[in-house]
PDB file of C-alpha atoms in Angstrom:
ATOM      1  CA  GLY C   1       0.374  -0.235   0.219  1.00 67.00           C
ATOM      2  CA  ILE C   2       3.011   2.207  -0.347  1.00 76.00           C
ATOM      3  CA  PRO C   3       4.818   3.582  -3.214  1.00 83.00           C
ATOM      4  CA  MET C   4       8.074   2.083  -3.800  1.00 85.00           C
ATOM      5  CA  GLU C   5      10.970   4.982  -4.281  1.00 84.00           C
ATOM      6  CA  ILE C   6      14.187   4.601  -6.161  1.00 85.00           C
ATOM      7  CA  ILE C   7      16.812   6.989  -5.995  1.00 82.00           C
ATOM      8  CA  VAL C   8      18.536   7.062  -9.451  1.00 83.00           C
ATOM      9  CA  GLY C   9      22.165   6.509 -10.406  1.00 79.00           C
ATOM     10  CA  LYS C  10      22.592   4.670  -6.870  1.00 72.00           C
ATOM     11  CA  MET C  11      23.084   1.572  -8.246  1.00 69.00           C
ATOM     12  CA  PHE C  12      19.331  -0.282  -7.228  1.00 79.00           C
ATOM     13  CA  LYS C  13      19.745  -3.877  -7.960  1.00 82.00           C
ATOM     14  CA  LEU C  14      17.346  -3.925 -10.765  1.00 88.00           C
ATOM     15  CA  GLU C  15      19.260  -1.376 -13.213  1.00 89.00           C
ATOM     16  CA  ILE C  16      16.674  -1.673 -15.801  1.00 92.00           C
ATOM     17  CA  TRP C  17      14.117   0.031 -13.467  1.00 93.00           C
ATOM     18  CA  GLU C  18      15.773   3.100 -13.352  1.00 91.00           C
ATOM     19  CA  MET C  19      15.592   3.087 -17.206  1.00 92.00           C
ATOM     20  CA  LEU C  20      12.007   2.059 -17.549  1.00 94.00           C
ATOM     21  CA  LEU C  21      10.984   4.570 -14.695  1.00 93.00           C
ATOM     22  CA  SER C  22      12.979   7.425 -16.541  1.00 92.00           C
ATOM     23  CA  SER C  23      11.220   7.296 -19.767  1.00 95.00           C
ATOM     24  CA  MET C  24       7.876   7.906 -18.602  1.00 96.00           C
ATOM     25  CA  ARG C  25       6.091  10.895 -17.858  1.00 96.00           C
ATOM     26  CA  ILE C  26       3.799  10.887 -14.206  1.00 95.00           C
ATOM     27  CA  GLY C  27       0.438   9.628 -13.677  1.00 95.00           C
ATOM     28  CA  GLU C  28       1.458   7.041 -16.590  1.00 97.00           C
ATOM     29  CA  VAL C  29       0.936   3.421 -16.635  1.00 97.00           C
ATOM     30  CA  ALA C  30       3.292   1.424 -18.944  1.00 97.00           C
ATOM     31  CA  GLU C  31       3.720  -2.340 -19.551  1.00 97.00           C
ATOM     32  CA  PHE C  32       7.536  -3.132 -20.204  1.00 97.00           C
ATOM     33  CA  TRP C  33       8.912  -6.496 -21.771  1.00 96.00           C
ATOM     34  CA  CYS C  34      12.427  -7.198 -20.304  1.00 95.00           C
ATOM     35  CA  ASP C  35      14.478  -9.572 -21.708  1.00 95.00           C
ATOM     36  CA  ALA C  36      16.362 -12.321 -19.098  1.00 92.00           C
ATOM     37  CA  ILE C  37      19.477 -10.444 -19.325  1.00 91.00           C
ATOM     38  CA  HIS C  38      18.510  -7.742 -17.252  1.00 91.00           C
ATOM     39  CA  THR C  39      15.812  -9.776 -14.855  1.00 90.00           C
ATOM     40  CA  GLY C  40      18.767 -11.820 -13.299  1.00 88.00           C
ATOM     41  CA  MET C  41      18.181  -9.867  -9.641  1.00 90.00           C
ATOM     42  CA  TYR C  42      14.556  -9.899  -9.778  1.00 92.00           C
ATOM     43  CA  ALA C  43      14.184 -12.852  -7.544  1.00 92.00           C
ATOM     44  CA  LEU C  44      16.176 -10.966  -4.778  1.00 89.00           C
ATOM     45  CA  VAL C  45      14.294  -7.908  -5.037  1.00 90.00           C
ATOM     46  CA  SER C  46      10.843  -9.392  -5.176  1.00 91.00           C
ATOM     47  CA  ARG C  47      11.544 -11.737  -1.834  1.00 90.00           C
ATOM     48  CA  GLY C  48      12.594  -8.498   0.103  1.00 87.00           C
ATOM     49  CA  MET C  49       9.457  -6.612  -1.418  1.00 86.00           C
ATOM     50  CA  ARG C  50       7.067  -9.760  -0.579  1.00 88.00           C
ATOM     51  CA  ARG C  51       8.237  -9.439   3.321  1.00 86.00           C
ATOM     52  CA  ILE C  52       7.674  -6.214   3.625  1.00 81.00           C
ATOM     53  CA  ALA C  53       3.830  -6.549   2.088  1.00 82.00           C
ATOM     54  CA  GLU C  54       3.475  -9.201   5.001  1.00 83.00           C
ATOM     55  CA  GLY C  55       4.858  -7.060   7.969  1.00 79.00           C
ATOM     56  CA  ARG C  56       7.893  -8.562   8.210  1.00 77.00           C
ATOM     57  CA  ASP C  57      11.855  -7.494   8.583  1.00 72.00           C
ATOM     58  CA  PRO C  58      13.509  -7.888   4.685  1.00 71.00           C
ATOM     59  CA  LEU C  59      16.584  -8.808   6.316  1.00 69.00           C
ATOM     60  CA  GLU C  60      14.694 -11.298   8.909  1.00 66.00           C
ATOM     61  CA  GLY C  61      17.359 -14.010   9.494  1.00 61.00           C
ATOM     62  CA  GLN C  62      19.859 -12.539   7.064  1.00 58.00           C
ATOM     63  CA  LYS C  63      23.636 -12.878   7.748  1.00 50.00           C
ATOM     64  CA  HIS C  64      25.629  -9.458   7.904  1.00 46.00           C
ATOM     65  CA  ARG C  65      26.261 -10.425   3.707  1.00 47.00           C
ATOM     66  CA  CYS C  66      25.263  -8.998   0.411  1.00 50.00           C
ATOM     67  CA  GLY C  67      21.456 -10.780  -0.739  1.00 49.00           C
ATOM     68  CA  MET C  68      23.380 -13.260  -2.881  1.00 50.00           C
ATOM     69  CA  GLY C  69      25.548 -14.113  -0.470  1.00 50.00           C
ATOM     70  CA  ASN C  70      22.935 -15.111   2.166  1.00 48.00           C
ATOM     71  CA  MET C  71      21.711 -17.319  -1.304  1.00 50.00           C
ATOM     72  CA  PHE C  72      24.790 -19.476  -1.010  1.00 48.00           C
ATOM     73  CA  ASP C  73      24.192 -19.230   2.781  1.00 49.00           C
ATOM     74  CA  TYR C  74      20.356 -20.730   2.688  1.00 53.00           C
ATOM     75  CA  HIS C  75      19.926 -22.037  -0.797  1.00 69.00           C
ATOM     76  CA  SER C  76      16.538 -20.746  -1.144  1.00 83.00           C
ATOM     77  CA  THR C  77      14.432 -17.172  -1.196  1.00 85.00           C
ATOM     78  CA  GLY C  78      11.969 -18.422   0.880  1.00 86.00           C
ATOM     79  CA  TYR C  79       9.415 -18.579  -2.265  1.00 91.00           C
ATOM     80  CA  ASP C  80       9.106 -21.887  -4.328  1.00 92.00           C
ATOM     81  CA  ASP C  81       8.449 -19.311  -7.704  1.00 93.00           C
ATOM     82  CA  LEU C  82      11.251 -17.292  -7.066  1.00 92.00           C
ATOM     83  CA  ASP C  83      13.448 -20.178  -6.110  1.00 92.00           C
ATOM     84  CA  GLU C  84      12.579 -21.412  -9.716  1.00 92.00           C
ATOM     85  CA  LEU C  85      12.971 -18.288 -11.196  1.00 90.00           C
ATOM     86  CA  GLN C  86      16.641 -18.101  -9.942  1.00 89.00           C
ATOM     87  CA  ARG C  87      17.156 -21.460 -11.676  1.00 89.00           C
ATOM     88  CA  MET C  88      15.966 -20.892 -14.882  1.00 89.00           C
ATOM     89  CA  PRO C  89      15.963 -16.918 -15.302  1.00 88.00           C
ATOM     90  CA  GLN C  90      13.553 -15.597 -17.806  1.00 91.00           C
ATOM     91  CA  PRO C  91      12.064 -12.568 -19.579  1.00 94.00           C
ATOM     92  CA  LEU C  92       9.577 -10.616 -17.442  1.00 96.00           C
ATOM     93  CA  ILE C  93       6.616  -8.252 -18.242  1.00 97.00           C
ATOM     94  CA  PHE C  94       6.907  -5.332 -15.283  1.00 96.00           C
ATOM     95  CA  ILE C  95       3.728  -2.948 -15.325  1.00 96.00           C
ATOM     96  CA  MET C  96       4.502   0.301 -13.488  1.00 95.00           C
ATOM     97  CA  GLU C  97       2.968   3.453 -12.304  1.00 96.00           C
ATOM     98  CA  LEU C  98       4.823   6.945 -11.712  1.00 96.00           C
ATOM     99  CA  PHE C  99       3.141   8.710  -9.126  1.00 94.00           C
ATOM    100  CA  ARG C 100       5.909  11.412  -8.531  1.00 92.00           C
ATOM    101  CA  VAL C 101       9.674  12.610  -9.422  1.00 91.00           C
ATOM    102  CA  GLU C 102      11.234  14.759  -6.727  1.00 86.00           C
ATOM    103  CA  GLU C 103      14.529  17.054  -7.527  1.00 81.00           C
ATOM    104  CA  PRO C 104      17.426  16.005  -5.930  1.00 72.00           C
ATOM    105  CA  SER C 105      17.875  19.224  -3.878  1.00 65.00           C
ATOM    106  CA  ALA C 106      13.937  18.216  -2.312  1.00 68.00           C
ATOM    107  CA  TYR C 107      14.888  14.662  -1.388  1.00 65.00           C
ATOM    108  CA  LYS C 108      15.782  14.233   2.053  1.00 68.00           C
ATOM    109  CA  ARG C 109      18.362  11.257   1.812  1.00 67.00           C
ATOM    110  CA  ASP C 110      18.913   8.580   3.820  1.00 69.00           C
ATOM    111  CA  THR C 111      22.828   8.735   4.615  1.00 71.00           C
ATOM    112  CA  TRP C 112      24.024   5.549   2.791  1.00 64.00           C
ATOM    113  CA  ALA C 113      22.170   7.796  -0.368  1.00 67.00           C
ATOM    114  CA  MET C 114      24.803  10.570   0.144  1.00 77.00           C
ATOM    115  CA  SER C 115      28.170  12.000  -1.441  1.00 80.00           C
ATOM    116  CA  LYS C 116      31.388  12.400   0.877  1.00 87.00           C
ATOM    117  CA  GLU C 117      30.780  15.932   0.461  1.00 89.00           C
ATOM    118  CA  GLU C 118      27.151  15.870   1.343  1.00 86.00           C
ATOM    119  CA  LYS C 119      27.851  13.580   4.574  1.00 90.00           C
ATOM    120  CA  LEU C 120      30.514  16.232   5.515  1.00 92.00           C
ATOM    121  CA  ALA C 121      27.944  18.873   5.082  1.00 91.00           C
ATOM    122  CA  ALA C 122      25.149  17.440   6.899  1.00 91.00           C
ATOM    123  CA  VAL C 123      27.569  16.691  10.106  1.00 95.00           C
ATOM    124  CA  PRO C 124      27.335  20.341  11.745  1.00 95.00           C
ATOM    125  CA  VAL C 125      23.498  20.805  10.776  1.00 94.00           C
ATOM    126  CA  LEU C 126      22.725  17.501  12.412  1.00 94.00           C
ATOM    127  CA  HIS C 127      25.240  18.669  15.490  1.00 96.00           C
ATOM    128  CA  SER C 128      23.455  21.920  15.903  1.00 96.00           C
ATOM    129  CA  GLU C 129      19.732  20.133  15.397  1.00 96.00           C
ATOM    130  CA  GLY C 130      20.614  18.135  18.625  1.00 96.00           C
ATOM    131  CA  ASN C 131      22.260  20.806  20.406  1.00 97.00           C
ATOM    132  CA  ARG C 132      19.088  22.790  19.938  1.00 96.00           C
ATOM    133  CA  LEU C 133      16.721  19.615  21.036  1.00 96.00           C
ATOM    134  CA  VAL C 134      18.504  19.154  24.142  1.00 97.00           C
ATOM    135  CA  LEU C 135      18.088  23.026  25.188  1.00 96.00           C
ATOM    136  CA  ARG C 136      14.488  22.288  24.411  1.00 96.00           C
ATOM    137  CA  LYS C 137      14.528  19.142  26.660  1.00 96.00           C
ATOM    138  CA  GLU C 138      13.864  16.871  23.920  1.00 97.00           C
ATOM    139  CA  PHE C 139      16.583  14.043  24.641  1.00 97.00           C
ATOM    140  CA  GLY C 140      15.363  11.352  22.573  1.00 96.00           C
ATOM    141  CA  GLN C 141      15.151  13.179  19.445  1.00 96.00           C
ATOM    142  CA  ALA C 142      18.563  14.733  19.993  1.00 96.00           C
ATOM    143  CA  ALA C 143      20.472  11.709  20.353  1.00 96.00           C
ATOM    144  CA  ALA C 144      18.851  10.557  17.097  1.00 94.00           C
ATOM    145  CA  LYS C 145      20.800  13.817  15.300  1.00 95.00           C
ATOM    146  CA  TYR C 146      23.718  12.873  16.862  1.00 96.00           C
ATOM    147  CA  GLN C 147      23.283   9.142  15.863  1.00 94.00           C
ATOM    148  CA  GLU C 148      22.827  10.457  12.478  1.00 92.00           C
ATOM    149  CA  ALA C 149      25.941  12.718  12.251  1.00 94.00           C
ATOM    150  CA  VAL C 150      28.347   9.674  13.597  1.00 94.00           C
ATOM    151  CA  ILE C 151      26.746   7.613  11.160  1.00 91.00           C
ATOM    152  CA  CYS C 152      27.767   9.850   8.449  1.00 91.00           C
ATOM    153  CA  LEU C 153      31.554  10.099   9.917  1.00 94.00           C
ATOM    154  CA  ARG C 154      31.938   6.510  10.557  1.00 92.00           C
ATOM    155  CA  ASN C 155      30.890   5.851   6.766  1.00 88.00           C
ATOM    156  CA  LEU C 156      33.674   8.050   5.770  1.00 91.00           C
ATOM    157  CA  GLN C 157      36.262   6.612   8.323  1.00 92.00           C
ATOM    158  CA  ALA C 158      35.402   3.245   6.796  1.00 87.00           C
ATOM    159  CA  LYS C 159      37.508   4.610   3.659  1.00 87.00           C
ATOM    160  CA  GLU C 160      40.362   5.787   5.326  1.00 91.00           C
ATOM    161  CA  LYS C 161      43.382   4.074   6.932  1.00 92.00           C
ATOM    162  CA  PRO C 162      42.791   3.764  10.588  1.00 89.00           C
ATOM    163  CA  TRP C 163      44.988   6.422  12.724  1.00 91.00           C
ATOM    164  CA  GLU C 164      46.163   8.137   9.380  1.00 93.00           C
ATOM    165  CA  GLU C 165      45.641  12.060   9.144  1.00 94.00           C
ATOM    166  CA  GLY C 166      42.528  11.870   7.433  1.00 93.00           C
ATOM    167  CA  TRP C 167      40.386   9.225   9.756  1.00 93.00           C
ATOM    168  CA  LEU C 168      41.851  10.960  12.919  1.00 94.00           C
ATOM    169  CA  LYS C 169      39.969  13.846  11.826  1.00 95.00           C
ATOM    170  CA  LEU C 170      37.047  12.529  11.567  1.00 95.00           C
ATOM    171  CA  GLU C 171      37.317  11.019  14.505  1.00 95.00           C
ATOM    172  CA  SER C 172      38.328  14.307  16.151  1.00 95.00           C
ATOM    173  CA  LEU C 173      34.570  15.274  14.744  1.00 96.00           C
ATOM    174  CA  VAL C 174      32.753  11.778  16.235  1.00 96.00           C
ATOM    175  CA  THR C 175      34.209  12.254  19.577  1.00 97.00           C
ATOM    176  CA  PRO C 176      32.035  15.269  20.929  1.00 97.00           C
ATOM    177  CA  LEU C 177      29.172  13.641  18.914  1.00 97.00           C
ATOM    178  CA  VAL C 178      29.233  10.333  20.786  1.00 97.00           C
ATOM    179  CA  LEU C 179      29.649  12.327  24.191  1.00 97.00           C
ATOM    180  CA  ASN C 180      26.571  14.213  23.440  1.00 98.00           C
ATOM    181  CA  TYR C 181      25.009  11.152  22.029  1.00 97.00           C
ATOM    182  CA  CYS C 182      25.959   9.801  25.722  1.00 97.00           C
ATOM    183  CA  GLN C 183      24.291  12.700  27.814  1.00 97.00           C
ATOM    184  CA  CYS C 184      21.240  12.309  25.889  1.00 97.00           C
ATOM    185  CA  GLN C 185      21.293   8.519  27.112  1.00 97.00           C
ATOM    186  CA  LEU C 186      22.011   9.419  30.902  1.00 97.00           C
ATOM    187  CA  GLU C 187      19.092  11.751  30.878  1.00 97.00           C
ATOM    188  CA  LEU C 188      16.504   9.023  29.622  1.00 97.00           C
ATOM    189  CA  GLY C 189      18.019   6.530  31.907  1.00 96.00           C
ATOM    190  CA  GLU C 190      19.916   4.013  28.749  1.00 96.00           C
ATOM    191  CA  TYR C 191      22.436   3.722  31.235  1.00 96.00           C
ATOM    192  CA  TYR C 192      23.963   0.582  29.717  1.00 96.00           C
ATOM    193  CA  GLU C 193      23.424   2.317  26.661  1.00 94.00           C
ATOM    194  CA  VAL C 194      26.066   4.772  27.947  1.00 97.00           C
ATOM    195  CA  LEU C 195      28.668   1.738  29.572  1.00 97.00           C
ATOM    196  CA  GLU C 196      28.812   0.571  26.150  1.00 95.00           C
ATOM    197  CA  HIS C 197      29.776   3.279  23.763  1.00 96.00           C
ATOM    198  CA  THR C 198      31.594   5.374  26.278  1.00 97.00           C
ATOM    199  CA  THR C 199      33.895   2.143  26.917  1.00 97.00           C
ATOM    200  CA  GLU C 200      34.129   1.683  23.255  1.00 95.00           C
ATOM    201  CA  LEU C 201      35.432   5.265  22.764  1.00 95.00           C
ATOM    202  CA  LEU C 202      37.522   5.135  25.817  1.00 96.00           C
ATOM    203  CA  GLN C 203      39.514   1.886  24.200  1.00 95.00           C
ATOM    204  CA  LYS C 204      40.758   4.412  21.503  1.00 93.00           C
ATOM    205  CA  HIS C 205      41.167   7.440  23.461  1.00 94.00           C
ATOM    206  CA  ASN C 206      41.932   6.781  27.538  1.00 94.00           C
ATOM    207  CA  ASP C 207      43.000   9.871  28.051  1.00 95.00           C
ATOM    208  CA  ASN C 208      39.236  11.660  28.162  1.00 97.00           C
ATOM    209  CA  ALA C 209      37.985  12.678  30.996  1.00 97.00           C
ATOM    210  CA  LYS C 210      34.492  13.614  29.729  1.00 97.00           C
ATOM    211  CA  ALA C 211      34.228   9.729  28.535  1.00 97.00           C
ATOM    212  CA  TYR C 212      35.281   8.705  31.902  1.00 97.00           C
ATOM    213  CA  PHE C 213      32.258  11.017  33.718  1.00 97.00           C
ATOM    214  CA  LYS C 214      29.623  10.207  31.591  1.00 97.00           C
ATOM    215  CA  ARG C 215      30.739   6.553  32.411  1.00 97.00           C
ATOM    216  CA  ALA C 216      30.951   7.005  35.831  1.00 97.00           C
ATOM    217  CA  LYS C 217      27.606   8.332  36.114  1.00 97.00           C
ATOM    218  CA  ALA C 218      26.472   5.425  34.395  1.00 97.00           C
ATOM    219  CA  HIS C 219      27.984   2.957  36.559  1.00 96.00           C
ATOM    220  CA  ALA C 220      26.820   4.740  39.693  1.00 96.00           C
ATOM    221  CA  ALA C 221      23.196   4.356  38.233  1.00 95.00           C
ATOM    222  CA  VAL C 222      23.388   0.804  38.307  1.00 94.00           C
ATOM    223  CA  TRP C 223      25.080   0.370  41.860  1.00 93.00           C
ATOM    224  CA  ASN C 224      28.497  -0.390  40.214  1.00 95.00           C
ATOM    225  CA  GLU C 225      29.995   1.479  42.991  1.00 94.00           C
ATOM    226  CA  ARG C 226      33.814   0.616  42.891  1.00 95.00           C
ATOM    227  CA  GLU C 227      33.662   0.915  38.976  1.00 96.00           C
ATOM    228  CA  ALA C 228      32.068   4.199  39.418  1.00 96.00           C
ATOM    229  CA  ARG C 229      34.740   5.212  41.854  1.00 96.00           C
ATOM    230  CA  GLU C 230      37.395   4.387  39.329  1.00 97.00           C
ATOM    231  CA  ASP C 231      36.360   6.601  36.786  1.00 97.00           C
ATOM    232  CA  PHE C 232      35.351   9.250  38.863  1.00 96.00           C
ATOM    233  CA  LEU C 233      38.970   9.351  40.490  1.00 96.00           C
ATOM    234  CA  ARG C 234      40.562   9.135  36.707  1.00 97.00           C
ATOM    235  CA  VAL C 235      38.671  12.043  35.897  1.00 97.00           C
ATOM    236  CA  ALA C 236      39.830  14.224  38.778  1.00 96.00           C
ATOM    237  CA  HIS C 237      43.470  13.022  37.741  1.00 96.00           C
ATOM    238  CA  LEU C 238      42.993  13.845  34.097  1.00 96.00           C
ATOM    239  CA  ASP C 239      41.357  17.071  34.481  1.00 96.00           C
ATOM    240  CA  PRO C 240      41.886  18.601  37.836  1.00 95.00           C
ATOM    241  CA  SER C 241      39.189  21.670  36.887  1.00 96.00           C
ATOM    242  CA  MET C 242      36.264  19.144  37.165  1.00 95.00           C
ATOM    243  CA  ALA C 243      37.988  18.313  40.920  1.00 95.00           C
ATOM    244  CA  ALA C 244      34.860  20.012  42.361  1.00 95.00           C
ATOM    245  CA  ALA C 245      32.258  17.912  40.292  1.00 95.00           C
ATOM    246  CA  VAL C 246      33.761  14.986  40.958  1.00 96.00           C
ATOM    247  CA  LYS C 247      33.927  15.676  44.645  1.00 96.00           C
ATOM    248  CA  LYS C 248      30.129  16.615  44.657  1.00 95.00           C
ATOM    249  CA  GLU C 249      29.396  13.185  42.589  1.00 95.00           C
ATOM    250  CA  LEU C 250      31.426  11.510  45.132  1.00 95.00           C
ATOM    251  CA  LYS C 251      29.317  12.250  47.836  1.00 95.00           C
ATOM    252  CA  GLN C 252      25.705  11.544  46.276  1.00 94.00           C
ATOM    253  CA  LEU C 253      27.268   8.058  45.410  1.00 93.00           C
ATOM    254  CA  GLY C 254      28.107   7.075  48.962  1.00 93.00           C
ATOM    255  CA  GLU C 255      25.144   8.511  50.444  1.00 93.00           C
ATOM    256  CA  ARG C 256      22.780   6.419  47.749  1.00 91.00           C
ATOM    257  CA  MET C 257      25.195   3.508  48.347  1.00 91.00           C
ATOM    258  CA  ARG C 258      24.353   3.780  52.243  1.00 91.00           C
ATOM    259  CA  LYS C 259      20.735   4.473  51.534  1.00 89.00           C
ATOM    260  CA  LYS C 260      20.493   1.202  49.407  1.00 84.00           C
ATOM    261  CA  TYR C 261      22.760  -0.773  52.173  1.00 85.00           C
ATOM    262  CA  VAL C 262      20.271   0.271  54.819  1.00 84.00           C
ATOM    263  CA  GLU C 263      17.009  -0.644  52.753  1.00 81.00           C
ATOM    264  CA  ASP C 264      18.723  -4.001  51.364  1.00 77.00           C
ATOM    265  CA  ARG C 265      19.449  -4.978  55.402  1.00 80.00           C
ATOM    266  CA  LYS C 266      15.821  -4.101  56.156  1.00 78.00           C
ATOM    267  CA  ARG C 267      14.376  -6.252  53.445  1.00 76.00           C
ATOM    268  CA  TYR C 268      16.269  -9.071  53.834  1.00 75.00           C
ATOM    269  CA  GLN C 269      16.732  -9.604  57.790  1.00 74.00           C
ATOM    270  CA  GLY C 270      13.332 -11.486  57.713  1.00 64.00           C
ATOM    271  CA  LEU C 271      14.697 -13.964  55.719  1.00 65.00           C
ATOM    272  CA  PHE C 272      17.351 -15.349  57.848  1.00 57.00           C
TER     273      PHE C 272
END
């Protein structure tokens, strides 16, 4: 019930569909006969579309490989007629209706569809939007903006050699975005999410006081007292200007742990 969207020039699995649609007018319904040389990938495309129509995830059960690679793993699309088409490719007739055409500048592209320049240009915009949402205390939406910016940069980083100049320059942009994302998750109570991301960050940058501080707060929130104290003390060592904040957090941690100890003792004293 939802029209399919194709971004022309972005290597859709069935390249012939781009050619067919580009020959049509808006509102036109057209029928095309296509030789088997152009329809080899149709079974994989149809499998995904059928799963969507059934309300299922098109990547359900799929390993982290391309569609053809997964075919070698499972030896089936899950549909008998598509399996037969895979074994015996043949000409197909496509009936298409063109609903709408948008200019490239009007279409909000997903991260994967952006060029390198577009991704770099999008990052500061997303960062700014995230900051604006934080000021409005809309932490969930802000986290999504920061995460989208990180994805843009990680995609670019994947094409650079680790720890060389280009990679390091991108990493310097990633770090504050991850920290902002973690702050939002702290506000939302997603403490284990914070532990995961700050730990990953500290594996690369073990002198980042802000990452230790956010991880310490997450440890404190889930009652990991020893780990929280270690991280807070590391913060004060790395950045003396944060000593006052650390002292305040350690005092609060001590009070919370004492209160928890008293509550636990009352709760369990009648069990023994």
